Amino acid sequence: MAASSASVSIAIPKYGKKAVDHVTPPSLLVALLGRPLADSAKQPAVRNKVYEVLQELATNATPIFIPVLHTEKSEFGAEGTLTDIYKVARKSRDMQWPSILVLDELTDRQLKGEARVGEVNGVTAIVVHLKPASEDERPGPSTFFVRRLLLRAAIKEALDDNLKDWRELGKGGQSRDFRPSGLEPGGLPFTGDLYEKGLYLSHPLGSIFTDDDSFQDLAIRTSIKALEAEPFLPPEIKQRIESFVEQDIPLEDLTTAPAKLDPKPGRLDVMSLVDITPNQLNEAHKVLKDAAQQANNAGSIKWEGEIFIHKWKIHSPANRRDITRLFKRYLDSNDTGANQYFFAMCTFLIDVPTPKKHNLVLAQWYFDNPILLRRSSLTECLQSWGERFEDEDDWTMFGDLIADEELPDGQSEEQLLDPLAPIPPDLPPWLPAIGTNPREPGPIMHYLTSVSAVFYLTRNLDEEQNQAVLDELYCRRDRDDGSPDPRIRDKIYCFVPWENDVDGGPEDMWALLKKRHDFRGGRSRRGLTIFIDQHSPHDGQVLVAYLRYDPIRKHWAGMYYGRLQGRKARSACADYDSRFILMDKLVAEVCFYRDPDYAGPTEEEAARM
């Protein structure tokens, strides 16, 4: 798997150095993330907007634009990653800059008036703080503080020479990414300047809790240093070299842990993140076994099972990128067919355990949040592991995983963001760009006011026909007596256009439902799905559908679907999400599409499962 490889095509000047005209000090460093923004000839609007805001602020600051080019687009078109931002931030810090501004594809879309559902209409930017007011506020020597603000506020904050108190800025707790919610409680558009929480951006190749990268192979460090020296190579050649140098080692060459584990109550798999000798491995097993027995004797836990330690194969310890890949593979190893659960955990070993210090790290994840890494004792790991199987579908288990209105300390607890996460977040068109927080679900996250996915199955509707369908979907006379459904606060939809000339049918609905399910390995939130077809403008009806899983054969049986009035579709989604009401209670005529690869019961038998 190739690493994130981005290049800075021009040299970053030292902070405070005279500009080309030898008069105006360049006091605003602006990184342009992605080719569309980096091409000034094709994309002058973003740069002009920066000049416009600087003029409004009555400052004589001159911006310096630094193109940051990525080698390839992500699945849904993003052209940057957290690692790319980190690279330009670290180079800027080395040149004494206190902060930088990052403009990305989201900035561009907002400027064009093409914000998605859940994104504010105002233009936003990412501000990266490189130096805290006190080094005590920095959890690691190579960690930065980042947050997304409205452009005016971001520029104003970046121009402020006074070093910021990071803990004060991050008082609201760490965000999971750069996705702004754009909504206040109550569903009203947020109009304030500082609407996004901040997050710590740590070295992607550093060790957790320490940020140490001194373990990197000498050849890699020498190559990276040579690439940063003058004279600079052409960006394309530099990118290819960096991509090769930073290429990730296959996981099977890093760990003895199998790709597919068998998580169950009586088995705890511990994946070592450091190289340990055979003697140390035997001692580690003995220490943990004795600790489990002592906890059992003391009544702290009830554990009857085995503990397996999987070795780390190379001398260099695992870095953040390795851990993220390892955890992702662990998630993918679970059966995700009809998985309604969005919670997962595993246990890592970061040093040889001793009777007094077990050196274990409990890694926990819930739905769309960062991975929480927390130093833990064996007793804490076994307690959490047991609870994992007692109430698997209870999201409140994740309540303690969110820092209480503050950033994690970085020493005993770290919220690990995927270093290769696309920026802006790489979301499919059927998902809203809205932050989710299980402790504070908010108006959009709640099943009664969530955002429904609507797929078109035709591109042959004229403007009048399409408007008729939309009017029906948004109509608030949901009930048979013409009254509104009191549960539905707002009708908000994500519409996905149909790209083919030929209209779609049940087999296409099936493919789209599977694609929606398989996003994030089957762990994406999903519910009843709405479809608009060529008949919708004429009968005022839409299709609704959901997948059906055979838990015995562990295979998809097929898809239930039917037609109902468009105005009732949103209430039907709420009924399905909240009470899992089946199709025969939602539509007058139920249809069943059988999975072509399903070798289970007949359609009639499957309908009775």
XYZ file of C-alpha atoms in Angstrom:
609
model
C 0.000 0.000 0.000
C 1.512 3.293 -1.043
C 1.895 6.035 1.486
C 0.472 9.498 1.177
C 2.866 11.344 -1.081
C 2.563 15.067 -1.595
C 5.165 17.570 -2.699
C 5.608 21.257 -2.035
C 6.568 22.656 -5.417
C 8.323 25.815 -4.196
C 10.603 26.587 -1.259
C 8.988 27.832 1.923
C 10.650 31.116 2.936
C 11.781 31.750 6.462
C 9.247 33.628 8.564
C 9.991 37.367 8.677
C 12.250 37.319 5.599
C 11.712 40.137 3.078
C 9.568 39.324 0.094
C 10.646 39.708 -3.517
C 9.990 43.463 -3.453
C 12.159 43.763 -0.306
C 9.473 45.918 1.293
C 6.498 43.914 2.517
C 7.166 41.105 5.006
C 5.321 37.933 3.977
C 3.214 37.306 7.061
C 0.619 34.827 5.768
C 1.632 31.398 4.481
C -1.178 29.732 2.520
C -0.991 26.042 1.512
C -3.179 25.119 -1.484
C -4.115 21.446 -1.134
C -4.758 19.731 -4.445
C -4.192 20.489 -8.116
C -7.418 22.453 -8.758
C -6.429 25.042 -6.140
C -2.729 24.964 -6.997
C -3.341 25.917 -10.630
C -3.578 29.705 -10.350
C -4.414 30.115 -14.055
C -7.489 27.866 -13.843
C -8.432 28.668 -10.272
C -7.832 32.335 -9.385
C -11.037 32.673 -7.319
C -9.622 31.129 -4.152
C -6.523 33.316 -4.193
C -8.596 36.401 -4.957
C -10.816 35.612 -1.987
C -7.769 35.607 0.312
C -6.712 39.026 -1.010
C -10.279 40.276 -0.540
C -10.362 39.199 3.121
C -6.921 40.723 3.776
C -8.196 43.986 2.339
C -11.287 43.831 4.550
C -9.050 43.293 7.576
C -7.061 46.404 6.607
C -3.745 44.577 6.828
C -0.701 45.012 4.608
C 0.142 41.306 4.863
C 1.226 39.629 1.647
C 0.164 36.018 1.250
C 2.593 33.410 -0.038
C 0.797 30.546 -1.785
C 2.398 27.110 -1.499
C 0.953 24.427 -3.831
C 0.751 21.007 -2.156
C 0.274 18.388 -4.855
C -0.905 14.848 -4.185
C -0.164 11.920 -6.478
C -3.709 10.583 -6.812
C -7.330 11.269 -5.925
C -9.198 9.326 -3.273
C -12.298 7.248 -4.050
C -14.670 10.213 -4.051
C -12.304 12.867 -5.386
C -10.402 14.387 -2.423
C -6.852 15.453 -3.320
C -5.124 15.597 0.045
C -4.604 13.762 3.322
C -3.796 14.563 6.942
C -0.242 13.464 6.213
C 0.030 16.043 3.425
C -1.030 18.786 5.826
C 1.430 17.476 8.386
C 4.309 17.564 5.897
C 3.793 21.193 4.912
C 3.211 22.122 8.567
C 6.479 20.566 9.679
C 8.449 22.252 6.900
C 6.831 25.569 7.795
C 7.686 25.139 11.468
C 11.313 24.494 10.510
C 11.221 27.893 8.764
C 9.973 29.533 11.998
C 6.358 30.124 10.932
C 4.010 30.234 13.944
C 0.961 29.148 11.915
C -0.216 28.479 8.371
C -3.478 28.542 6.464
C -4.636 25.538 4.401
C -7.226 25.872 1.638
C -8.732 22.668 0.258
C -11.430 21.382 -2.067
C -14.120 22.199 0.515
C -12.965 25.847 0.489
C -13.293 25.812 -3.288
C -16.786 24.262 -3.284
C -18.061 26.683 -0.659
C -16.709 29.612 -2.658
C -18.614 28.329 -5.710
C -21.837 27.933 -3.711
C -21.701 24.136 -4.034
C -21.720 23.217 -0.341
C -23.155 19.789 0.423
C -25.845 18.941 2.955
C -24.390 19.694 6.373
C -21.715 22.114 5.200
C -22.053 25.786 5.942
C -22.475 28.079 2.973
C -19.743 30.382 4.238
C -16.200 29.882 2.946
C -13.973 28.002 5.403
C -10.280 27.211 5.749
C -7.995 25.159 7.966
C -5.639 26.984 10.313
C -2.623 25.062 11.621
C -0.918 26.334 14.764
C 2.722 25.303 14.796
C 3.910 26.833 18.074
C 1.964 26.859 21.361
C 2.270 29.581 23.962
C 3.933 26.970 26.176
C 5.507 23.656 25.214
C 3.523 22.116 28.089
C 0.468 22.418 25.840
C 2.083 20.278 23.134
C 1.477 16.538 23.757
C 4.449 15.611 21.568
C 7.508 17.434 20.187
C 6.200 17.186 16.625
C 2.483 17.730 17.247
C 0.449 20.646 15.876
C -3.002 22.044 16.668
C -5.486 22.317 13.812
C -9.048 23.479 13.313
C -11.380 24.645 10.555
C -12.857 28.134 10.780
C -14.695 30.509 8.512
C -12.084 32.027 6.204
C -12.097 35.498 7.755
C -11.659 34.097 11.264
C -8.972 31.664 10.066
C -6.921 34.396 8.382
C -7.317 36.668 11.371
C -6.133 33.909 13.700
C -3.195 32.996 11.443
C -2.070 36.643 11.278
C -2.074 37.015 15.044
C 1.579 36.831 16.125
C 0.635 36.073 19.717
C 1.136 32.366 20.367
C -2.093 30.604 21.304
C -3.001 28.492 24.314
C -3.838 25.236 22.550
C -5.728 23.778 25.486
C -7.896 26.869 25.630
C -8.564 26.698 21.884
C -9.385 22.996 22.180
C -11.617 23.330 25.209
C -14.535 21.704 23.387
C -12.684 18.413 22.942
C -11.006 16.884 19.908
C -12.885 16.796 16.645
C -12.765 13.591 14.647
C -11.830 15.359 11.412
C -12.140 18.691 9.591
C -15.835 18.267 8.874
C -17.888 21.200 10.183
C -21.328 20.438 11.527
C -22.757 23.684 10.200
C -25.778 23.389 12.473
C -26.620 24.563 15.947
C -28.850 22.512 18.256
C -32.287 22.967 16.769
C -31.111 22.608 13.185
C -30.469 26.314 12.525
C -27.468 27.317 10.395
C -24.536 28.319 12.544
C -23.557 31.936 11.963
C -20.678 32.304 14.401
C -17.044 32.568 13.358
C -15.535 29.803 15.481
C -17.770 26.823 14.987
C -15.344 23.889 14.783
C -13.487 22.075 17.532
C -9.778 21.584 17.180
C -7.619 18.505 17.025
C -4.034 17.473 17.563
C -2.166 16.567 14.386
C 0.678 14.222 15.314
C 3.582 12.774 13.368
C 2.141 9.993 11.161
C 5.407 8.055 11.375
C 5.926 8.733 15.081
C 5.300 6.426 18.018
C 2.054 6.793 19.942
C 2.258 8.725 23.230
C 5.841 9.874 22.508
C 5.811 11.241 18.925
C 9.301 9.788 18.562
C 10.434 9.118 14.988
C 14.107 8.456 15.715
C 13.522 4.728 15.089
C 13.041 5.371 11.374
C 15.459 3.554 9.140
C 18.594 5.629 8.572
C 18.292 5.243 4.808
C 14.730 6.610 4.865
C 15.671 9.592 7.017
C 18.690 10.329 4.801
C 16.554 10.115 1.650
C 13.901 12.461 3.038
C 16.556 14.963 4.124
C 18.168 14.862 0.679
C 14.826 15.484 -1.037
C 14.315 18.616 1.079
C 17.716 20.088 0.137
C 18.417 22.493 -2.706
C 18.524 22.300 -5.663
C 14.979 20.945 -5.654
C 13.976 18.147 -7.978
C 10.948 18.615 -10.266
C 7.759 17.973 -8.247
C 6.702 14.911 -10.257
C 10.064 13.171 -9.789
C 10.207 14.146 -6.122
C 6.734 12.743 -5.543
C 7.615 9.407 -7.092
C 10.764 9.118 -4.959
C 8.909 10.090 -1.772
C 6.163 7.606 -2.542
C 8.728 4.841 -2.935
C 10.720 5.833 0.162
C 7.631 6.091 2.368
C 5.901 2.992 1.042
C 4.128 1.026 3.764
C 5.423 -2.453 4.563
C 2.733 -5.143 4.072
C 1.118 -6.011 7.399
C 1.906 -9.720 7.009
C 5.592 -8.727 7.071
C 5.089 -6.677 10.262
C 3.065 -8.923 12.560
C 2.342 -12.591 13.200
C -1.289 -11.683 13.921
C -3.465 -13.329 11.254
C -5.632 -11.217 8.994
C -8.722 -12.913 10.421
C -8.951 -13.214 14.187
C -11.785 -14.880 16.062
C -12.953 -12.375 18.688
C -14.958 -14.104 21.433
C -15.474 -13.798 25.198
C -12.947 -16.465 26.231
C -10.079 -15.324 24.054
C -8.014 -12.136 24.238
C -5.660 -11.476 21.338
C -2.850 -9.043 22.164
C -0.965 -7.609 19.191
C 2.542 -6.511 20.061
C 3.724 -3.241 18.525
C 7.369 -3.810 19.483
C 9.895 -6.531 18.739
C 10.318 -8.958 21.663
C 12.586 -11.984 21.946
C 11.253 -15.546 22.454
C 12.272 -15.400 26.127
C 10.512 -12.052 26.566
C 7.431 -13.502 24.849
C 7.326 -16.410 27.302
C 7.760 -14.019 30.211
C 5.037 -11.726 28.852
C 2.595 -14.642 28.673
C 3.438 -15.611 32.260
C 3.054 -12.049 33.591
C -0.338 -11.557 31.944
C -1.590 -15.004 32.946
C -0.595 -14.382 36.569
C -2.224 -10.925 36.470
C -5.487 -12.450 35.210
C -5.418 -15.066 37.968
C -4.756 -12.438 40.636
C -7.644 -10.307 39.347
C -9.900 -13.373 39.425
C -8.859 -14.170 42.995
C -9.460 -10.584 44.064
C -12.928 -10.610 42.492
C -12.087 -7.755 40.102
C -13.027 -9.819 37.054
C -14.367 -13.220 36.120
C -12.097 -14.458 33.391
C -11.917 -17.998 32.113
C -10.062 -17.981 28.877
C -6.754 -17.708 27.059
C -4.467 -14.801 26.230
C -2.541 -14.881 22.958
C 0.316 -12.480 22.153
C 1.093 -11.940 18.459
C 4.674 -10.857 17.772
C 5.921 -7.784 15.907
C 8.377 -8.947 13.254
C 10.703 -5.988 12.669
C 13.071 -4.086 14.918
C 11.420 -0.682 14.484
C 8.268 -0.311 16.612
C 4.899 0.366 15.012
C 4.119 3.963 14.090
C 0.705 5.638 13.888
C 0.204 4.663 10.291
C 1.029 1.027 11.055
C -1.408 0.979 13.970
C -4.186 2.510 11.904
C -3.705 -0.066 9.150
C -3.573 -2.881 11.693
C -6.787 -1.736 13.357
C -8.541 -1.310 10.000
C -7.590 -4.851 9.048
C -8.909 -6.029 12.387
C -12.235 -4.311 11.663
C -12.402 -5.892 8.223
C -11.741 -9.350 9.685
C -15.115 -9.335 11.453
C -18.227 -10.622 9.747
C -19.907 -7.450 8.510
C -22.799 -8.969 6.600
C -25.784 -7.739 8.629
C -23.651 -6.156 11.334
C -25.789 -3.627 13.184
C -22.997 -2.850 15.618
C -20.546 -0.028 15.204
C -18.246 -0.643 18.133
C -14.929 -2.486 18.112
C -11.887 -2.865 20.315
C -8.586 -4.676 20.412
C -5.516 -4.797 22.654
C -1.948 -3.818 21.837
C 1.336 -4.351 23.678
C 3.811 -1.435 23.580
C 6.600 -2.864 25.759
C 7.548 -5.992 27.641
C 5.035 -6.298 30.524
C 6.104 -6.468 34.163
C 4.026 -7.400 37.221
C 3.685 -3.697 38.085
C 3.278 -2.309 34.574
C 1.472 -4.363 31.975
C 2.260 -1.945 29.103
C -1.018 -2.683 27.367
C -2.977 -0.281 25.196
C -6.723 -0.676 24.814
C -7.814 0.505 21.360
C -11.517 1.320 21.070
C -13.538 2.629 18.156
C -17.141 3.651 17.658
C -18.614 4.271 14.225
C -17.046 7.349 12.651
C -14.818 8.577 15.476
C -11.053 8.456 15.999
C -9.522 5.319 17.481
C -9.040 5.945 21.190
C -5.738 4.548 22.473
C -5.496 4.335 26.242
C -2.762 2.875 28.457
C -4.493 0.148 30.461
C -3.902 -2.685 32.884
C -4.819 -6.244 31.994
C -7.796 -6.052 34.367
C -9.171 -3.005 32.496
C -8.676 -4.729 29.138
C -10.425 -7.921 30.256
C -13.295 -5.980 31.826
C -13.865 -4.003 28.625
C -13.502 -7.130 26.516
C -16.184 -8.933 28.519
C -18.586 -5.979 28.300
C -18.000 -5.922 24.543
C -19.962 -9.173 24.229
C -22.588 -8.523 26.897
C -24.288 -5.562 25.218
C -22.792 -5.318 21.763
C -25.335 -2.991 20.241
C -25.381 -0.381 23.009
C -23.594 2.749 21.790
C -23.425 4.055 25.360
C -20.445 1.715 25.755
C -18.567 4.344 23.794
C -19.504 7.177 26.174
C -16.149 7.120 27.947
C -14.237 7.179 24.669
C -14.860 10.863 24.066
C -12.676 13.293 25.982
C -14.772 15.327 28.409
C -14.628 18.823 26.935
C -10.861 18.738 26.641
C -8.113 17.422 24.418
C -6.458 14.095 25.342
C -3.188 14.521 27.246
C -1.182 12.616 24.625
C 0.787 10.750 27.312
C -1.646 8.117 28.567
C -4.460 8.678 26.081
C -4.455 9.544 22.407
C -7.192 9.883 19.823
C -5.681 8.399 16.692
C -6.821 9.889 13.406
C -6.030 8.008 10.238
C -2.872 9.701 8.860
C -4.054 8.858 5.348
C -7.578 10.212 5.909
C -8.622 12.264 2.852
C -8.979 16.026 3.234
C -11.680 17.141 2.984
C -13.368 13.958 4.279
C -13.970 11.583 1.392
C -17.688 10.931 1.591
C -20.022 9.299 -0.917
C -22.841 11.469 -2.284
C -25.501 9.648 -0.265
C -23.982 10.729 3.073
C -24.286 14.226 4.556
C -21.134 16.092 5.536
C -22.277 16.333 9.137
C -20.267 15.464 12.223
C -21.566 12.664 14.460
C -21.069 12.508 18.192
C -22.829 9.684 20.056
C -22.802 11.669 23.281
C -24.521 14.643 21.634
C -26.281 13.214 18.583
C -27.811 16.551 17.582
C -30.811 17.099 15.340
C -29.346 15.514 12.235
C -27.915 12.382 13.820
C -31.163 11.347 15.547
C -33.208 8.806 13.632
C -36.275 11.060 13.632
C -34.476 13.873 11.874
C -31.630 12.076 10.118
C -30.714 12.666 6.498
C -32.268 10.159 4.085
C -30.469 8.903 0.980
C -32.445 9.314 -2.257
C -31.166 7.628 -5.430
C -32.492 8.497 -8.868
C -33.062 5.535 -11.215
C -33.602 7.767 -14.242
C -32.105 10.851 -15.836
C -35.052 11.408 -18.138
C -37.176 13.702 -15.947
C -37.636 17.228 -17.190
C -37.467 20.177 -14.806
C -41.207 20.241 -14.189
C -41.409 16.492 -13.522
C -38.432 16.592 -11.174
C -39.911 19.504 -9.225
C -43.169 17.607 -8.843
C -41.300 14.696 -7.229
C -39.376 17.032 -4.915
C -42.565 18.818 -3.882
C -44.053 15.458 -2.958
C -40.975 14.402 -0.950
C -40.880 17.672 0.978
C -44.658 17.879 1.530
C -45.397 18.052 5.273
C -48.879 16.504 5.010
C -47.373 13.135 5.880
C -50.403 11.404 7.360
C -53.566 10.104 5.729
C -55.622 12.873 7.362
C -53.325 15.533 5.858
C -51.589 16.400 9.145
C -47.800 16.522 9.536
C -45.869 13.789 11.317
C -45.018 15.441 14.672
C -41.834 13.363 14.933
C -40.229 14.849 11.831
C -38.646 18.217 12.469
C -37.075 18.692 9.043
C -37.099 16.750 5.817
C -33.483 16.672 4.679
C -32.259 14.460 1.854
C -29.034 13.598 0.043
C -29.871 13.153 -3.643
C -27.706 10.923 -5.859
C -28.167 11.393 -9.639
C -28.504 8.515 -12.116
C -25.606 8.434 -14.565
C -26.863 5.975 -17.207
C -29.038 6.638 -20.248
C -31.089 3.476 -19.606
C -33.398 3.646 -16.574
C -32.557 1.463 -13.607
C -34.512 -1.450 -12.163
C -34.477 -3.801 -9.143
C -31.034 -5.193 -9.989
C -29.646 -1.641 -9.945
C -31.391 -0.894 -6.651
C -29.779 -4.030 -5.240
C -26.321 -2.953 -6.426
C -26.763 0.529 -4.920
C -27.954 -0.879 -1.576
C -24.936 -3.188 -1.421
C -22.622 -0.312 -2.310
C -24.181 1.793 0.430
C -23.808 -1.040 2.912
C -20.222 -1.922 1.967
C -18.969 1.638 2.477
C -16.553 1.545 5.467
C -16.552 -2.247 5.405
C -20.229 -2.589 6.256
C -20.005 -0.314 9.278
C -21.597 2.770 7.821
C -24.915 3.912 9.273
C -27.704 2.950 6.935
C -31.471 2.575 6.992
C -34.345 2.587 4.567
C -33.255 3.851 1.159
C -35.478 5.930 -1.166
C -35.479 5.662 -4.969
C -37.009 7.915 -7.629
C -37.909 6.211 -10.911
C -39.547 7.193 -14.197
C -43.039 6.607 -12.727
C -42.587 8.908 -9.714
C -43.730 12.170 -11.422
C -46.923 10.463 -12.616
C -48.106 8.568 -9.517
C -46.447 10.742 -6.829
C -44.805 7.617 -5.424
C -41.224 6.619 -4.700
C -39.613 3.269 -4.012
C -38.262 2.349 -0.570
C -35.980 -0.634 0.014
C -33.784 -2.400 2.551
C -31.460 -5.406 2.532
C -32.288 -8.743 4.107
C -29.582 -10.947 5.620
C -29.654 -14.682 6.307
C -27.834 -15.062 9.661
C -27.739 -18.857 9.399
C -25.966 -18.987 6.042
C -24.212 -15.679 6.692
C -25.165 -14.366 3.293
C -27.434 -11.720 1.856
C -30.812 -13.179 0.980
C -31.941 -10.224 -1.072
C -33.835 -6.947 -0.932
C -37.377 -6.009 0.083
C -38.892 -3.030 -1.693
C -42.195 -1.367 -2.504
C -43.883 1.895 -3.528
C -45.473 4.528 -1.317
C -46.415 8.197 -1.516
C -43.368 10.439 -1.602
C -44.639 12.536 1.303
C -44.695 9.418 3.506
C -41.160 8.308 2.656
C -39.480 10.284 5.426
C -41.863 8.936 8.077
C -41.268 5.423 6.743
C -37.514 5.928 7.231
C -38.142 7.010 10.830
C -40.374 3.978 11.443
C -37.771 1.599 10.056
C -34.868 3.219 11.898
C -36.583 3.512 15.278
C -38.717 0.369 15.440
C -37.352 -1.775 12.606
C -40.817 -1.949 11.054
C -40.814 -4.412 8.162
C -41.811 -3.652 4.597
C -45.341 -5.116 4.779
C -46.244 -2.413 7.312
C -44.824 0.361 5.141
C -46.135 -0.338 1.645
C -49.270 -1.854 0.118
C -47.433 -4.360 -2.094
C -44.148 -5.927 -1.015
C -41.647 -7.081 -3.633
C -38.576 -9.238 -3.029
C -35.403 -9.254 -5.122
C -33.286 -12.336 -4.509
C -29.498 -12.085 -4.390
C -28.309 -13.902 -7.546
C -25.495 -15.517 -5.510
C -27.768 -16.656 -2.672
C -28.095 -20.449 -2.369
C -30.527 -20.369 0.533
C -34.298 -20.876 0.753
C -36.779 -20.009 -1.939
C -38.204 -16.506 -2.166
C -41.297 -17.532 -0.181
C -39.186 -19.183 2.521
C -36.812 -16.224 2.655
C -39.756 -13.857 3.084
C -40.681 -15.699 6.275
C -37.175 -15.543 7.818
